[in-house]
Short mmCIF file of C-alpha atoms in Angstrom, two decimals:
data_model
loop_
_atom_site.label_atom_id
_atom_site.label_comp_id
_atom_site.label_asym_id
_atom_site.label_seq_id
_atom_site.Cartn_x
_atom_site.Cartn_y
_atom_site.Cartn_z
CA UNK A 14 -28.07 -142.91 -75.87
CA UNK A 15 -26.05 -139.76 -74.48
CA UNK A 16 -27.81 -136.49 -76.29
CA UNK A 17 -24.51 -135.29 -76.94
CA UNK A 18 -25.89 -131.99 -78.90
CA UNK A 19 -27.85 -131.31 -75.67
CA UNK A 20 -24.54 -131.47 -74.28
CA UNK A 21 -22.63 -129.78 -76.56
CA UNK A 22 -25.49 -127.05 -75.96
CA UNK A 23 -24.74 -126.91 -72.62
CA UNK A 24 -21.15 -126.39 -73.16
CA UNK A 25 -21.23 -123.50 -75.49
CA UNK A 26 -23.59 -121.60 -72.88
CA UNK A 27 -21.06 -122.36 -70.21
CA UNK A 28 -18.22 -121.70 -72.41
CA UNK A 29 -19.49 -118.15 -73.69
CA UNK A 30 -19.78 -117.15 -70.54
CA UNK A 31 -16.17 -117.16 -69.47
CA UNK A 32 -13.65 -114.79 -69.49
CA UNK A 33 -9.74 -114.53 -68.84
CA UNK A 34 -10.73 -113.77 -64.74
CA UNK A 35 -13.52 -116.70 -64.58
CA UNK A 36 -11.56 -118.91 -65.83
CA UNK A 37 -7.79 -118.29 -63.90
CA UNK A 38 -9.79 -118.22 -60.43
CA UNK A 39 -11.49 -121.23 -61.27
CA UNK A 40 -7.80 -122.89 -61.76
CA UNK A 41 -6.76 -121.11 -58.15
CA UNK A 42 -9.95 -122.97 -56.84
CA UNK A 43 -8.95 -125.81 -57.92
CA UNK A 44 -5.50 -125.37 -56.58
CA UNK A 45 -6.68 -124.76 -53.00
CA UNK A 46 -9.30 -127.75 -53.11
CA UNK A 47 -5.74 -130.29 -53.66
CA UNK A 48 -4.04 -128.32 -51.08
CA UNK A 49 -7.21 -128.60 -48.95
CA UNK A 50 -6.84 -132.62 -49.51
CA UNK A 51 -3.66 -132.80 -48.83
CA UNK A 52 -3.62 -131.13 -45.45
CA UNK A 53 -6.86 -132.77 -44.43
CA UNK A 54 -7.97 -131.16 -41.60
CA UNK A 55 -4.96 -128.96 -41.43
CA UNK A 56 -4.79 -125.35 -42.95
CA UNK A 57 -2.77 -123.50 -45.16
CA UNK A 58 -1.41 -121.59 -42.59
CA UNK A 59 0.15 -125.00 -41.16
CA UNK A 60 0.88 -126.43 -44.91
CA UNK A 61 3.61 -123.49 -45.22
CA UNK A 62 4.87 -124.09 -42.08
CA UNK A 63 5.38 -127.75 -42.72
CA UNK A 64 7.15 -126.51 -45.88
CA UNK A 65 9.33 -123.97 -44.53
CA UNK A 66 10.35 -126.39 -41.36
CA UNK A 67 11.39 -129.08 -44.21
CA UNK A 68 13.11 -126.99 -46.54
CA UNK A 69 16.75 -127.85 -45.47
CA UNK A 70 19.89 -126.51 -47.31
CA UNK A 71 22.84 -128.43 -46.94
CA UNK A 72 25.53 -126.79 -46.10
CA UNK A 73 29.35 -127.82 -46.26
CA UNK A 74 30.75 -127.95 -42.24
CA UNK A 75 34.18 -126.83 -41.63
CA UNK A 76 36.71 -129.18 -40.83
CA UNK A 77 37.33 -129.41 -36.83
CA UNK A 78 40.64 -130.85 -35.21
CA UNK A 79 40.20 -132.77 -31.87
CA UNK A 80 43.10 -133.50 -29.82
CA UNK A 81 42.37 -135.46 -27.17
CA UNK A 82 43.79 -136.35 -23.63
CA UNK A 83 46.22 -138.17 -24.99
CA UNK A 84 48.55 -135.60 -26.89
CA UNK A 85 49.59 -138.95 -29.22
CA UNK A 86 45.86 -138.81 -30.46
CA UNK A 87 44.42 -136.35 -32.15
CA UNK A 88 41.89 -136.53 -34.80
CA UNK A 89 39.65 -134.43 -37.41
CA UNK A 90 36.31 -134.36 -38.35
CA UNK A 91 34.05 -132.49 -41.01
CA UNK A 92 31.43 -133.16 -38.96
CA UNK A 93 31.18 -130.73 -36.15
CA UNK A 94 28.83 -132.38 -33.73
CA UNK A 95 30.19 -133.43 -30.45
CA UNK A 96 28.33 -135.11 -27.70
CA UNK B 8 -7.01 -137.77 -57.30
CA UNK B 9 -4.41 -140.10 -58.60
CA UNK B 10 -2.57 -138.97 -61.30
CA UNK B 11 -3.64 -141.66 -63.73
CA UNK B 12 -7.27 -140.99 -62.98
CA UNK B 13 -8.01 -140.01 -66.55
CA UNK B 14 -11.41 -139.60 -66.11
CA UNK B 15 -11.91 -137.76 -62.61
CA UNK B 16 -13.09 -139.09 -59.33
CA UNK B 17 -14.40 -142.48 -59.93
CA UNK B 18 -14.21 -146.49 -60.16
CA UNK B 19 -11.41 -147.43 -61.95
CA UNK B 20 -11.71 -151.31 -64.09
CA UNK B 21 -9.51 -152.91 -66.32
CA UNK B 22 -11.12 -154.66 -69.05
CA UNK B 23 -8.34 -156.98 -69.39
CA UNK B 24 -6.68 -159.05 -66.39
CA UNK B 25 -3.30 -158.97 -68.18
CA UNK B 26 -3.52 -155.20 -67.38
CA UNK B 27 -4.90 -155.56 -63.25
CA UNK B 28 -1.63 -157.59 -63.26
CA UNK B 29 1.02 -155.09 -64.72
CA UNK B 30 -0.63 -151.93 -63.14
CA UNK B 31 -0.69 -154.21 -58.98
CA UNK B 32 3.41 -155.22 -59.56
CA UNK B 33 3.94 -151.77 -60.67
CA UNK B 34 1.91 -149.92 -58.12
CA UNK B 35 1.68 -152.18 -54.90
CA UNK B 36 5.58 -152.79 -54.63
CA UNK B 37 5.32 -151.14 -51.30
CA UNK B 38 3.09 -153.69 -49.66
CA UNK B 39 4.85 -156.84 -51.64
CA UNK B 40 1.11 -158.00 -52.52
CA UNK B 41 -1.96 -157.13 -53.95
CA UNK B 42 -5.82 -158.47 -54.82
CA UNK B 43 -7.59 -158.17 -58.13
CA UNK B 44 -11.31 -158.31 -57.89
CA UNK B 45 -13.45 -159.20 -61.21
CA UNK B 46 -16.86 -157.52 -61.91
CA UNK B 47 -20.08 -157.76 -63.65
CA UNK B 48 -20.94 -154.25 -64.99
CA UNK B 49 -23.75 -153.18 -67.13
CA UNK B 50 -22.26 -151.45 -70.03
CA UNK B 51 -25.63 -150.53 -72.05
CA UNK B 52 -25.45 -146.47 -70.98
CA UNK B 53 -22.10 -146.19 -70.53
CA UNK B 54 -20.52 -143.90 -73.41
CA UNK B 55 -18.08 -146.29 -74.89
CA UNK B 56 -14.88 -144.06 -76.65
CA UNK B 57 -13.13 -147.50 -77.22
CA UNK B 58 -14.95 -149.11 -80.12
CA UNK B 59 -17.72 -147.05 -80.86
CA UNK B 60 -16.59 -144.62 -83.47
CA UNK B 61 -19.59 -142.23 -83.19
CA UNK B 62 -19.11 -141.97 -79.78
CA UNK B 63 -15.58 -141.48 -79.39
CA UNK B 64 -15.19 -138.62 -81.91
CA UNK B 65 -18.37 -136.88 -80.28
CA UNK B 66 -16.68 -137.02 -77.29
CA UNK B 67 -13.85 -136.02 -78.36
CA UNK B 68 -15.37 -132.96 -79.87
CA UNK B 69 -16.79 -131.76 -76.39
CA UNK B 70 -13.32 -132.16 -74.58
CA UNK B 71 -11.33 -130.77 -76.89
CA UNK B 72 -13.61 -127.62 -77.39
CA UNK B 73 -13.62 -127.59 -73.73
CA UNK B 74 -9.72 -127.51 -73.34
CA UNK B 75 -9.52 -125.28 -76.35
CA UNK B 76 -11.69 -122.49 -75.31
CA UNK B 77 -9.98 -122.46 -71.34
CA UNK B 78 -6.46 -122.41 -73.31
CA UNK B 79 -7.45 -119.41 -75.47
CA UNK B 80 -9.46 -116.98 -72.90
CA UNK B 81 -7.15 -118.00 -69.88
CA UNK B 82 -3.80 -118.38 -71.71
CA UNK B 83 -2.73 -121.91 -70.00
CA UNK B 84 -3.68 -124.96 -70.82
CA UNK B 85 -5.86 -127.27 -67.84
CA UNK B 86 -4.58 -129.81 -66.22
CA UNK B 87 -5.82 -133.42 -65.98
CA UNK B 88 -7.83 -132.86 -63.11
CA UNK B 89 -8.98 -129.31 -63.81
CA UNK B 90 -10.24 -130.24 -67.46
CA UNK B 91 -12.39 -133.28 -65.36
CA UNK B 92 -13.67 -130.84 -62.83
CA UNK B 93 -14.66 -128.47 -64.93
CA UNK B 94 -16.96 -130.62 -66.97
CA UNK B 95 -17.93 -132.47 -63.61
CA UNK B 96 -19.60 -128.97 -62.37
CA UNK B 97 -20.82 -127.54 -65.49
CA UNK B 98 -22.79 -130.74 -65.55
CA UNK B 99 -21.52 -131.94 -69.22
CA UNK B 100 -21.75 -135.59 -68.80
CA UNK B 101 -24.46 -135.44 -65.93
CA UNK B 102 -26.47 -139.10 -66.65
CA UNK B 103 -23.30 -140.68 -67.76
CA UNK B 104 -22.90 -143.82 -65.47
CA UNK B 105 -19.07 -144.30 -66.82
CA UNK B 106 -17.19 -143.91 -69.60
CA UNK B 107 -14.89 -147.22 -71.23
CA UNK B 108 -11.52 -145.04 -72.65
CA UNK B 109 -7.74 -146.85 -73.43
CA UNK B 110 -4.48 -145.36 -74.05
CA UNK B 111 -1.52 -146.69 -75.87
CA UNK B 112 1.13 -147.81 -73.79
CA UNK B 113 4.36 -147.35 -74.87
CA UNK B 114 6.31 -149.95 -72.35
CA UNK B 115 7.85 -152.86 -73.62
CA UNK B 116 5.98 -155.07 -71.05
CA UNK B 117 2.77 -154.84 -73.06
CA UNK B 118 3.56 -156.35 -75.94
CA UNK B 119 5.20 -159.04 -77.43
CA UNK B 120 7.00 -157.67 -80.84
CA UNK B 121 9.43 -154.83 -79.41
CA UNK B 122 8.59 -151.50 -80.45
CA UNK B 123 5.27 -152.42 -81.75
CA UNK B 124 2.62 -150.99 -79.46
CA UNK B 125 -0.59 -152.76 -81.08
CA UNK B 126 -2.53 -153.25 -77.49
CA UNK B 127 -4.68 -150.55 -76.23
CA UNK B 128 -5.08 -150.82 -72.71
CA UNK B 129 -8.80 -149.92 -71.92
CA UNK B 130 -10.21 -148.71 -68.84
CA UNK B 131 -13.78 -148.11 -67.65
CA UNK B 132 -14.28 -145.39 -65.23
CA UNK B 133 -17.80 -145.76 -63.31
CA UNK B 134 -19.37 -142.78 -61.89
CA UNK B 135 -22.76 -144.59 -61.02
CA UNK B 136 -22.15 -147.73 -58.98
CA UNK B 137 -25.71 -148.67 -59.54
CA UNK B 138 -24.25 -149.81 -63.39
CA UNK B 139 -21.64 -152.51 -60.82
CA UNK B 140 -23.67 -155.64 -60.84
CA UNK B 141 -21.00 -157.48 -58.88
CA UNK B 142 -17.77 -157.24 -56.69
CA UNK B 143 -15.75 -160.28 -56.15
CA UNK B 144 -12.84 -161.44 -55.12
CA UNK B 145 -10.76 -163.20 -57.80
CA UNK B 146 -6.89 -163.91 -56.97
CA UNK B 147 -4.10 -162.60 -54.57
CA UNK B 148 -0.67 -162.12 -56.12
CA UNK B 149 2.98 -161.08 -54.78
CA UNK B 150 4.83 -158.42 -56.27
CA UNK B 151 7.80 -159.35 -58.30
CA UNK B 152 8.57 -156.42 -60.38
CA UNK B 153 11.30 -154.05 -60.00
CA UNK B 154 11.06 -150.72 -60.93
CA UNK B 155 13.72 -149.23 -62.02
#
């Protein structure tokens, strides 16, 4: 059977011990060991690239006439691209 | 760690098959398939929270003094995995092959009376494979469900 006093015991030591500081860098540990997963081999360095590079904000593009060759055909676009 | 790793980094089980079932067609949609193995464990050390009443409210006391204490002194609350962890390397449970826990599911796929959640759906998370007397294949499904 589990000595769960024992382990209460235990508990209360570790628990006394811990203050406001222990216990928030503990949490930022904790934080960089699931970053540290994620990336796998990768760093953070390269995480907040990967975030920055992905981060896209649409934006609205203007509207564009095209009039081509033919002055009977002329057409617009909102989407600005042309190849 | 997945999210629904309740217990920390370890071997997940359903006790019931009915369960294997729901969680695969939820969870394997991806792959269209999935494979439910069925396993002889030794459950004599294990602390059982399910249907042992000592055990589960002595249990219950240690986590929730735990999560207590780190709310007070640090001002947040811990996450899932942080509250594991930090039992994990202050040793708490050290000797405990696994622990047998449920939650409540409140899905009407579980039951059969609508809005009567009467099934606990139990899980046994094994820290010490030693306990794992045997891994077998039982059956191969396709996925079906739809989630929505």
């Amino acid at each position: 059977m589990f000595d769960f006093d024992e382990a209460e015991r235990k508990l209360d030591a570790v628990l006394a011990e811990e203050t406001k500081e222990s216990i928030l860098e503990f949490y930022a540990k904790e934080r960089l060991k699931e970053t540290q997963s994620l990336l796998g081999d990768g760093s953070i360095e390269e995480l907040e690239m990967i975030v920055e590079t992905v981060t896209v904000t649409p934006t609205k593009r203007p509207k564009i006439d095209y009039k081509s060759n033919d002055d009977d055909f002329t057409y617009s676009s909102n989407y600005g691209m042309v190849a | 760690m997945n999210q629904s790793a309740w217990l920390g980094d370890a071997y997940y089980f359903w006790e019931n098959e009915e369960d294997a079932h729901l969680w695969a067609k939820k969870s394997k949609v991806k792959t269209g398939s999935y494979e439910i193995y069925i396993s002889d464990i030794d459950l004599e050390n294990i602390l059982d929270t399910v249907f042992d009443r000592e055990t589960y409210y002595k249990w219950l006391k240690l986590i929730e003094k735990a999560t207590k204490s780190l709310t007070i002194k640090s001002g947040r609350k811990p996450s899932l995995k942080e509250i594991n962890n930090y039992l994990k390397i202050n040793h708490i449970f050290d000797g405990v092959p696994g622990i047998l826990f449920q939650d409540i599911p409140v899905n009407s796929d579980y039951v059969l009376v609508e809005g009567f959640y009467y099934k606990k759906r139990i899980q046994l998370a094994v820290y010490d494979t030693s306990i794992i007397r045997s891994f077998e294949f039982y059956t191969e499904e396709r996925c079906s469900y739809v989630r929505f």
